[in-house]
Amino acid sequence: MTQNIKTASLPGASDTYRIHPDAKKYTLRDNGFTETKSGKFQLVRILGTMVSDPHAPKLKITISKDLSDLKFSTTTENGLQPVNIYKNDKFSEYRESVEAVFYGLLEGKVLERVN
């Protein structure tokens, strides 16, 4: 029986990820995810390097409650519009922040790089 492995990547990014096979609900909580009312797990990080940056986009990672589905998005600071941080060099600082978040999640065995 083959398992349908769901993957996710940010628009324009070269790396694709999936949920680490050893990840459990407590692994997600230990790595900063919060559980929503619907049971999903969500991690939201502001990507600015300075706290006072009011226009820094947000990275949102959502994992389904059964740990089978993974979604990534980057949005404006208010969360209403998608932002492609890989579109041009003006977002390079934000890309570095995303890579740092993903590195921590790889180390914490929450995510696994597919490619």
mmCIF file of N, CA and C in Angstrom:
data_model
loop_
_atom_site.group_PDB
_atom_site.id
_atom_site.type_symbol
_atom_site.label_atom_id
_atom_site.label_comp_id
_atom_site.label_asym_id
_atom_site.label_seq_id
_atom_site.Cartn_x
_atom_site.Cartn_y
_atom_site.Cartn_z
ATOM 1 N N MET A 1 0.846 -1.176 0.000
ATOM 2 C CA MET A 1 0.000 0.000 0.000
ATOM 3 C C MET A 1 0.887 1.233 0.000
ATOM 4 N N THR A 2 0.702 2.122 -0.963
ATOM 5 C CA THR A 2 1.512 3.331 -1.020
ATOM 6 C C THR A 2 0.807 4.454 -0.279
ATOM 7 N N GLN A 3 1.617 5.261 0.383
ATOM 8 C CA GLN A 3 1.083 6.367 1.161
ATOM 9 C C GLN A 3 1.197 7.635 0.331
ATOM 10 N N ASN A 4 0.144 8.423 0.301
ATOM 11 C CA ASN A 4 0.156 9.685 -0.416
ATOM 12 C C ASN A 4 0.861 10.722 0.462
ATOM 13 N N ILE A 5 2.077 11.084 0.076
ATOM 14 C CA ILE A 5 2.860 12.025 0.866
ATOM 15 C C ILE A 5 2.600 13.425 0.342
ATOM 16 N N LYS A 6 2.052 14.272 1.196
ATOM 17 C CA LYS A 6 1.740 15.634 0.797
ATOM 18 C C LYS A 6 2.938 16.519 1.079
ATOM 19 N N THR A 7 3.252 17.352 0.104
ATOM 20 C CA THR A 7 4.382 18.251 0.218
ATOM 21 C C THR A 7 3.912 19.694 0.061
ATOM 22 N N ALA A 8 4.792 20.615 0.446
ATOM 23 C CA ALA A 8 4.474 22.030 0.310
ATOM 24 C C ALA A 8 5.752 22.809 0.058
ATOM 25 N N SER A 9 5.576 23.924 -0.621
ATOM 26 C CA SER A 9 6.678 24.866 -0.812
ATOM 27 C C SER A 9 6.076 26.255 -0.956
ATOM 28 N N LEU A 10 6.902 27.251 -0.731
ATOM 29 C CA LEU A 10 6.451 28.622 -0.927
ATOM 30 C C LEU A 10 6.536 28.958 -2.412
ATOM 31 N N PRO A 11 5.647 29.796 -2.917
ATOM 32 C CA PRO A 11 5.704 30.180 -4.330
ATOM 33 C C PRO A 11 7.076 30.766 -4.679
ATOM 34 N N GLY A 12 7.691 30.229 -5.721
ATOM 35 C CA GLY A 12 8.983 30.709 -6.170
ATOM 36 C C GLY A 12 10.177 30.067 -5.498
ATOM 37 N N ALA A 13 9.951 29.304 -4.435
ATOM 38 C CA ALA A 13 11.047 28.667 -3.694
ATOM 39 C C ALA A 13 11.484 27.386 -4.394
ATOM 40 N N SER A 14 12.757 27.052 -4.235
ATOM 41 C CA SER A 14 13.262 25.830 -4.866
ATOM 42 C C SER A 14 13.130 24.607 -3.967
ATOM 43 N N ASP A 15 12.969 24.808 -2.665
ATOM 44 C CA ASP A 15 12.874 23.690 -1.731
ATOM 45 C C ASP A 15 11.425 23.282 -1.488
ATOM 46 N N THR A 16 11.228 21.973 -1.378
ATOM 47 C CA THR A 16 9.924 21.409 -1.068
ATOM 48 C C THR A 16 10.063 20.595 0.214
ATOM 49 N N TYR A 17 9.042 20.652 1.051
ATOM 50 C CA TYR A 17 9.083 19.985 2.350
ATOM 51 C C TYR A 17 7.869 19.096 2.544
ATOM 52 N N ARG A 18 8.000 18.183 3.485
ATOM 53 C CA ARG A 18 6.874 17.382 3.947
ATOM 54 C C ARG A 18 7.007 17.267 5.462
ATOM 55 N N ILE A 19 5.964 16.766 6.085
ATOM 56 C CA ILE A 19 5.985 16.570 7.534
ATOM 57 C C ILE A 19 6.915 15.400 7.832
ATOM 58 N N HIS A 20 7.797 15.584 8.788
ATOM 59 C CA HIS A 20 8.753 14.532 9.147
ATOM 60 C C HIS A 20 7.979 13.303 9.636
ATOM 61 N N PRO A 21 8.380 12.108 9.218
ATOM 62 C CA PRO A 21 7.641 10.902 9.618
ATOM 63 C C PRO A 21 7.638 10.664 11.133
ATOM 64 N N ASP A 22 8.607 11.213 11.856
ATOM 65 C CA ASP A 22 8.653 11.045 13.312
ATOM 66 C C ASP A 22 7.896 12.132 14.065
ATOM 67 N N ALA A 23 7.351 13.121 13.362
ATOM 68 C CA ALA A 23 6.668 14.240 14.018
ATOM 69 C C ALA A 23 5.384 13.769 14.704
ATOM 70 N N LYS A 24 5.196 14.238 15.892
ATOM 71 C CA LYS A 24 3.987 13.968 16.676
ATOM 72 C C LYS A 24 3.389 15.313 17.098
ATOM 73 N N LYS A 25 2.214 15.298 17.658
ATOM 74 C CA LYS A 25 1.576 16.543 18.090
ATOM 75 C C LYS A 25 2.434 17.272 19.117
ATOM 76 N N TYR A 26 3.043 16.557 20.030
ATOM 77 C CA TYR A 26 3.901 17.214 21.021
ATOM 78 C C TYR A 26 5.153 17.797 20.372
ATOM 79 N N THR A 27 5.631 17.191 19.269
ATOM 80 C CA THR A 27 6.774 17.736 18.534
ATOM 81 C C THR A 27 6.415 19.111 17.986
ATOM 82 N N LEU A 28 5.211 19.235 17.458
ATOM 83 C CA LEU A 28 4.766 20.515 16.923
ATOM 84 C C LEU A 28 4.675 21.553 18.036
ATOM 85 N N ARG A 29 4.072 21.184 19.146
ATOM 86 C CA ARG A 29 3.958 22.128 20.274
ATOM 87 C C ARG A 29 5.331 22.541 20.789
ATOM 88 N N ASP A 30 6.243 21.589 20.877
ATOM 89 C CA ASP A 30 7.601 21.884 21.346
ATOM 90 C C ASP A 30 8.340 22.837 20.419
ATOM 91 N N ASN A 31 7.917 22.919 19.166
ATOM 92 C CA ASN A 31 8.573 23.774 18.182
ATOM 93 C C ASN A 31 7.778 25.040 17.868
ATOM 94 N N GLY A 32 6.874 25.414 18.750
ATOM 95 C CA GLY A 32 6.192 26.702 18.647
ATOM 96 C C GLY A 32 4.849 26.713 17.964
ATOM 97 N N PHE A 33 4.349 25.569 17.544
ATOM 98 C CA PHE A 33 3.032 25.515 16.916
ATOM 99 C C PHE A 33 1.957 25.636 17.988
ATOM 100 N N THR A 34 0.866 26.277 17.633
ATOM 101 C CA THR A 34 -0.288 26.343 18.525
ATOM 102 C C THR A 34 -1.438 25.591 17.862
ATOM 103 N N GLU A 35 -2.307 25.049 18.688
ATOM 104 C CA GLU A 35 -3.442 24.295 18.168
ATOM 105 C C GLU A 35 -4.625 25.238 18.021
ATOM 106 N N THR A 36 -5.243 25.229 16.834
ATOM 107 C CA THR A 36 -6.401 26.082 16.589
ATOM 108 C C THR A 36 -7.653 25.409 17.140
ATOM 109 N N LYS A 37 -8.759 26.136 17.139
ATOM 110 C CA LYS A 37 -10.023 25.570 17.625
ATOM 111 C C LYS A 37 -10.458 24.360 16.813
ATOM 112 N N SER A 38 -10.085 24.330 15.528
ATOM 113 C CA SER A 38 -10.472 23.202 14.677
ATOM 114 C C SER A 38 -9.504 22.019 14.803
ATOM 115 N N GLY A 39 -8.449 22.168 15.618
ATOM 116 C CA GLY A 39 -7.514 21.070 15.837
ATOM 117 C C GLY A 39 -6.278 21.100 14.964
ATOM 118 N N LYS A 40 -6.214 22.055 14.033
ATOM 119 C CA LYS A 40 -5.020 22.183 13.199
ATOM 120 C C LYS A 40 -3.895 22.794 14.028
ATOM 121 N N PHE A 41 -2.679 22.621 13.535
ATOM 122 C CA PHE A 41 -1.519 23.213 14.188
ATOM 123 C C PHE A 41 -0.985 24.321 13.308
ATOM 124 N N GLN A 42 -0.669 25.457 13.926
ATOM 125 C CA GLN A 42 -0.268 26.613 13.145
ATOM 126 C C GLN A 42 0.933 27.308 13.785
ATOM 127 N N LEU A 43 1.861 27.699 12.926
ATOM 128 C CA LEU A 43 3.022 28.478 13.344
ATOM 129 C C LEU A 43 3.017 29.745 12.513
ATOM 130 N N VAL A 44 3.024 30.905 13.176
ATOM 131 C CA VAL A 44 3.046 32.189 12.482
ATOM 132 C C VAL A 44 4.266 32.945 12.958
ATOM 133 N N ARG A 45 5.086 33.395 12.010
ATOM 134 C CA ARG A 45 6.296 34.150 12.332
ATOM 135 C C ARG A 45 6.338 35.424 11.483
ATOM 136 N N ILE A 46 6.627 36.542 12.132
ATOM 137 C CA ILE A 46 6.864 37.788 11.410
ATOM 138 C C ILE A 46 8.288 37.721 10.888
ATOM 139 N N LEU A 47 8.479 38.051 9.619
ATOM 140 C CA LEU A 47 9.760 37.831 8.970
ATOM 141 C C LEU A 47 10.729 39.004 9.053
ATOM 142 N N GLY A 48 10.337 40.089 9.639
ATOM 143 C CA GLY A 48 11.236 41.230 9.747
ATOM 144 C C GLY A 48 12.358 40.974 10.737
ATOM 145 N N THR A 49 13.512 41.550 10.463
ATOM 146 C CA THR A 49 14.635 41.401 11.393
ATOM 147 C C THR A 49 14.573 42.440 12.491
ATOM 148 N N MET A 50 13.787 43.480 12.267
ATOM 149 C CA MET A 50 13.620 44.518 13.285
ATOM 150 C C MET A 50 12.181 44.491 13.775
ATOM 151 N N VAL A 51 12.020 44.583 15.080
ATOM 152 C CA VAL A 51 10.680 44.547 15.674
ATOM 153 C C VAL A 51 9.839 45.715 15.167
ATOM 154 N N SER A 52 10.491 46.822 14.873
ATOM 155 C CA SER A 52 9.755 48.021 14.478
ATOM 156 C C SER A 52 9.375 48.058 13.000
ATOM 157 N N ASP A 53 9.615 46.981 12.259
ATOM 158 C CA ASP A 53 9.278 46.947 10.841
ATOM 159 C C ASP A 53 7.791 46.646 10.672
ATOM 160 N N PRO A 54 6.979 47.689 10.428
ATOM 161 C CA PRO A 54 5.528 47.476 10.349
ATOM 162 C C PRO A 54 5.069 46.803 9.058
ATOM 163 N N HIS A 55 5.961 46.689 8.076
ATOM 164 C CA HIS A 55 5.558 46.118 6.794
ATOM 165 C C HIS A 55 6.136 44.730 6.549
ATOM 166 N N ALA A 56 6.722 44.141 7.566
ATOM 167 C CA ALA A 56 7.308 42.812 7.407
ATOM 168 C C ALA A 56 6.213 41.784 7.160
ATOM 169 N N PRO A 57 6.403 40.925 6.153
ATOM 170 C CA PRO A 57 5.397 39.882 5.895
ATOM 171 C C PRO A 57 5.417 38.804 6.979
ATOM 172 N N LYS A 58 4.380 37.996 6.973
ATOM 173 C CA LYS A 58 4.261 36.883 7.922
ATOM 174 C C LYS A 58 4.404 35.568 7.176
ATOM 175 N N LEU A 59 5.054 34.626 7.829
ATOM 176 C CA LEU A 59 5.105 33.243 7.357
ATOM 177 C C LEU A 59 4.094 32.461 8.182
ATOM 178 N N LYS A 60 3.236 31.713 7.498
ATOM 179 C CA LYS A 60 2.261 30.880 8.197
ATOM 180 C C LYS A 60 2.438 29.444 7.721
ATOM 181 N N ILE A 61 2.624 28.536 8.691
ATOM 182 C CA ILE A 61 2.730 27.108 8.400
ATOM 183 C C ILE A 61 1.567 26.431 9.105
ATOM 184 N N THR A 62 0.789 25.675 8.355
ATOM 185 C CA THR A 62 -0.375 24.992 8.917
ATOM 186 C C THR A 62 -0.256 23.498 8.647
ATOM 187 N N ILE A 63 -0.489 22.722 9.696
ATOM 188 C CA ILE A 63 -0.469 21.265 9.602
ATOM 189 C C ILE A 63 -1.813 20.750 10.109
ATOM 190 N N SER A 64 -2.412 19.840 9.351
ATOM 191 C CA SER A 64 -3.728 19.308 9.725
ATOM 192 C C SER A 64 -3.647 18.542 11.050
ATOM 193 N N LYS A 65 -4.798 18.387 11.679
ATOM 194 C CA LYS A 65 -4.818 17.751 12.999
ATOM 195 C C LYS A 65 -4.376 16.294 12.971
ATOM 196 N N ASP A 66 -4.520 15.626 11.816
ATOM 197 C CA ASP A 66 -4.053 14.240 11.714
ATOM 198 C C ASP A 66 -2.620 14.153 11.166
ATOM 199 N N LEU A 67 -1.970 15.315 11.044
ATOM 200 C CA LEU A 67 -0.571 15.424 10.595
ATOM 201 C C LEU A 67 -0.354 14.881 9.185
ATOM 202 N N SER A 68 -1.377 15.017 8.338
ATOM 203 C CA SER A 68 -1.252 14.500 6.976
ATOM 204 C C SER A 68 -1.114 15.605 5.934
ATOM 205 N N ASP A 69 -1.518 16.815 6.256
ATOM 206 C CA ASP A 69 -1.536 17.892 5.271
ATOM 207 C C ASP A 69 -0.695 19.063 5.765
ATOM 208 N N LEU A 70 0.046 19.673 4.849
ATOM 209 C CA LEU A 70 0.982 20.744 5.161
ATOM 210 C C LEU A 70 0.748 21.899 4.205
ATOM 211 N N LYS A 71 0.695 23.126 4.737
ATOM 212 C CA LYS A 71 0.518 24.309 3.898
ATOM 213 C C LYS A 71 1.438 25.415 4.386
ATOM 214 N N PHE A 72 2.040 26.135 3.429
ATOM 215 C CA PHE A 72 2.871 27.300 3.714
ATOM 216 C C PHE A 72 2.256 28.502 3.022
ATOM 217 N N SER A 73 2.394 29.664 3.649
ATOM 218 C CA SER A 73 2.037 30.901 2.970
ATOM 219 C C SER A 73 2.820 32.056 3.571
ATOM 220 N N THR A 74 3.061 33.066 2.749
ATOM 221 C CA THR A 74 3.608 34.326 3.232
ATOM 222 C C THR A 74 2.601 35.393 2.840
ATOM 223 N N THR A 75 2.270 36.237 3.805
ATOM 224 C CA THR A 75 1.242 37.249 3.584
ATOM 225 C C THR A 75 1.730 38.613 4.067
ATOM 226 N N THR A 76 0.960 39.634 3.726
ATOM 227 C CA THR A 76 1.236 40.968 4.244
ATOM 228 C C THR A 76 1.092 40.941 5.760
ATOM 229 N N GLU A 77 1.542 42.013 6.397
ATOM 230 C CA GLU A 77 1.523 42.056 7.863
ATOM 231 C C GLU A 77 0.136 41.846 8.457
ATOM 232 N N ASN A 78 -0.913 42.243 7.732
ATOM 233 C CA ASN A 78 -2.272 42.037 8.246
ATOM 234 C C ASN A 78 -2.861 40.690 7.847
ATOM 235 N N GLY A 79 -2.112 39.910 7.044
ATOM 236 C CA GLY A 79 -2.539 38.566 6.677
ATOM 237 C C GLY A 79 -3.552 38.487 5.549
ATOM 238 N N LEU A 80 -3.843 39.621 4.901
ATOM 239 C CA LEU A 80 -4.909 39.633 3.899
ATOM 240 C C LEU A 80 -4.439 39.365 2.470
ATOM 241 N N GLN A 81 -3.195 39.693 2.141
ATOM 242 C CA GLN A 81 -2.705 39.534 0.776
ATOM 243 C C GLN A 81 -1.489 38.620 0.746
ATOM 244 N N PRO A 82 -1.407 37.718 -0.225
ATOM 245 C CA PRO A 82 -0.205 36.883 -0.345
ATOM 246 C C PRO A 82 0.988 37.724 -0.809
ATOM 247 N N VAL A 83 2.184 37.336 -0.351
ATOM 248 C CA VAL A 83 3.416 38.004 -0.741
ATOM 249 C C VAL A 83 4.382 36.932 -1.237
ATOM 250 N N ASN A 84 4.915 37.129 -2.442
ATOM 251 C CA ASN A 84 5.914 36.205 -2.974
ATOM 252 C C ASN A 84 7.294 36.761 -2.620
ATOM 253 N N ILE A 85 7.902 36.232 -1.571
ATOM 254 C CA ILE A 85 9.198 36.749 -1.125
ATOM 255 C C ILE A 85 10.347 36.306 -2.016
ATOM 256 N N TYR A 86 10.067 35.436 -2.987
ATOM 257 C CA TYR A 86 11.090 34.982 -3.928
ATOM 258 C C TYR A 86 11.009 35.736 -5.256
ATOM 259 N N LYS A 87 10.163 36.730 -5.314
ATOM 260 C CA LYS A 87 9.918 37.457 -6.553
ATOM 261 C C LYS A 87 11.105 38.321 -6.974
ATOM 262 N N ASN A 88 11.716 39.027 -6.028
ATOM 263 C CA ASN A 88 12.863 39.865 -6.371
ATOM 264 C C ASN A 88 13.774 40.055 -5.160
ATOM 265 N N ASP A 89 14.912 40.709 -5.379
ATOM 266 C CA ASP A 89 15.923 40.845 -4.330
ATOM 267 C C ASP A 89 15.505 41.762 -3.184
ATOM 268 N N LYS A 90 14.472 42.531 -3.361
ATOM 269 C CA LYS A 90 14.018 43.428 -2.293
ATOM 270 C C LYS A 90 13.562 42.634 -1.059
ATOM 271 N N PHE A 91 13.237 41.364 -1.251
ATOM 272 C CA PHE A 91 12.770 40.518 -0.151
ATOM 273 C C PHE A 91 13.844 39.576 0.388
ATOM 274 N N SER A 92 15.098 39.780 0.035
ATOM 275 C CA SER A 92 16.163 38.840 0.421
ATOM 276 C C SER A 92 16.275 38.676 1.943
ATOM 277 N N GLU A 93 16.092 39.738 2.695
ATOM 278 C CA GLU A 93 16.150 39.651 4.159
ATOM 279 C C GLU A 93 15.037 38.755 4.694
ATOM 280 N N TYR A 94 13.869 38.815 4.070
ATOM 281 C CA TYR A 94 12.749 37.978 4.495
ATOM 282 C C TYR A 94 12.999 36.515 4.142
ATOM 283 N N ARG A 95 13.631 36.278 3.007
ATOM 284 C CA ARG A 95 13.982 34.902 2.628
ATOM 285 C C ARG A 95 14.933 34.288 3.653
ATOM 286 N N GLU A 96 15.888 35.084 4.129
ATOM 287 C CA GLU A 96 16.816 34.591 5.155
ATOM 288 C C GLU A 96 16.064 34.211 6.424
ATOM 289 N N SER A 97 15.068 35.003 6.794
ATOM 290 C CA SER A 97 14.257 34.693 7.981
ATOM 291 C C SER A 97 13.483 33.393 7.790
ATOM 292 N N VAL A 98 12.921 33.202 6.595
ATOM 293 C CA VAL A 98 12.182 31.968 6.295
ATOM 294 C C VAL A 98 13.123 30.774 6.376
ATOM 295 N N GLU A 99 14.296 30.897 5.792
ATOM 296 C CA GLU A 99 15.255 29.796 5.822
ATOM 297 C C GLU A 99 15.659 29.453 7.249
ATOM 298 N N ALA A 100 15.771 30.451 8.117
ATOM 299 C CA ALA A 100 16.103 30.198 9.521
ATOM 300 C C ALA A 100 14.974 29.437 10.215
ATOM 301 N N VAL A 101 13.739 29.812 9.939
ATOM 302 C CA VAL A 101 12.585 29.104 10.524
ATOM 303 C C VAL A 101 12.568 27.658 10.043
ATOM 304 N N PHE A 102 12.736 27.460 8.725
ATOM 305 C CA PHE A 102 12.730 26.103 8.186
ATOM 306 C C PHE A 102 13.890 25.282 8.741
ATOM 307 N N TYR A 103 15.051 25.892 8.911
ATOM 308 C CA TYR A 103 16.202 25.182 9.470
ATOM 309 C C TYR A 103 15.861 24.659 10.872
ATOM 310 N N GLY A 104 15.248 25.505 11.692
ATOM 311 C CA GLY A 104 14.851 25.082 13.030
ATOM 312 C C GLY A 104 13.844 23.947 13.004
ATOM 313 N N LEU A 105 12.918 23.985 12.045
ATOM 314 C CA LEU A 105 11.911 22.923 11.945
ATOM 315 C C LEU A 105 12.502 21.633 11.393
ATOM 316 N N LEU A 106 13.527 21.744 10.561
ATOM 317 C CA LEU A 106 14.239 20.552 10.097
ATOM 318 C C LEU A 106 15.006 19.923 11.256
ATOM 319 N N GLU A 107 15.698 20.753 12.029
ATOM 320 C CA GLU A 107 16.453 20.267 13.190
ATOM 321 C C GLU A 107 15.533 19.649 14.245
ATOM 322 N N GLY A 108 14.340 20.239 14.406
ATOM 323 C CA GLY A 108 13.374 19.740 15.384
ATOM 324 C C GLY A 108 12.568 18.554 14.897
ATOM 325 N N LYS A 109 12.873 18.071 13.695
ATOM 326 C CA LYS A 109 12.187 16.931 13.080
ATOM 327 C C LYS A 109 10.679 17.145 12.931
ATOM 328 N N VAL A 110 10.328 18.397 12.602
ATOM 329 C CA VAL A 110 8.950 18.716 12.257
ATOM 330 C C VAL A 110 8.785 18.577 10.751
ATOM 331 N N LEU A 111 9.766 19.096 10.009
ATOM 332 C CA LEU A 111 9.751 19.027 8.545
ATOM 333 C C LEU A 111 10.913 18.212 8.032
ATOM 334 N N GLU A 112 10.752 17.768 6.800
ATOM 335 C CA GLU A 112 11.797 17.017 6.108
ATOM 336 C C GLU A 112 11.863 17.563 4.682
ATOM 337 N N ARG A 113 13.058 17.886 4.220
ATOM 338 C CA ARG A 113 13.231 18.390 2.846
ATOM 339 C C ARG A 113 13.068 17.242 1.877
ATOM 340 N N VAL A 114 12.289 17.460 0.820
ATOM 341 C CA VAL A 114 12.004 16.414 -0.147
ATOM 342 C C VAL A 114 13.019 16.414 -1.273
ATOM 343 N N ASN A 115 13.403 17.595 -1.766
ATOM 344 C CA ASN A 115 14.316 17.654 -2.925
ATOM 345 C C ASN A 115 15.763 17.789 -2.521
#
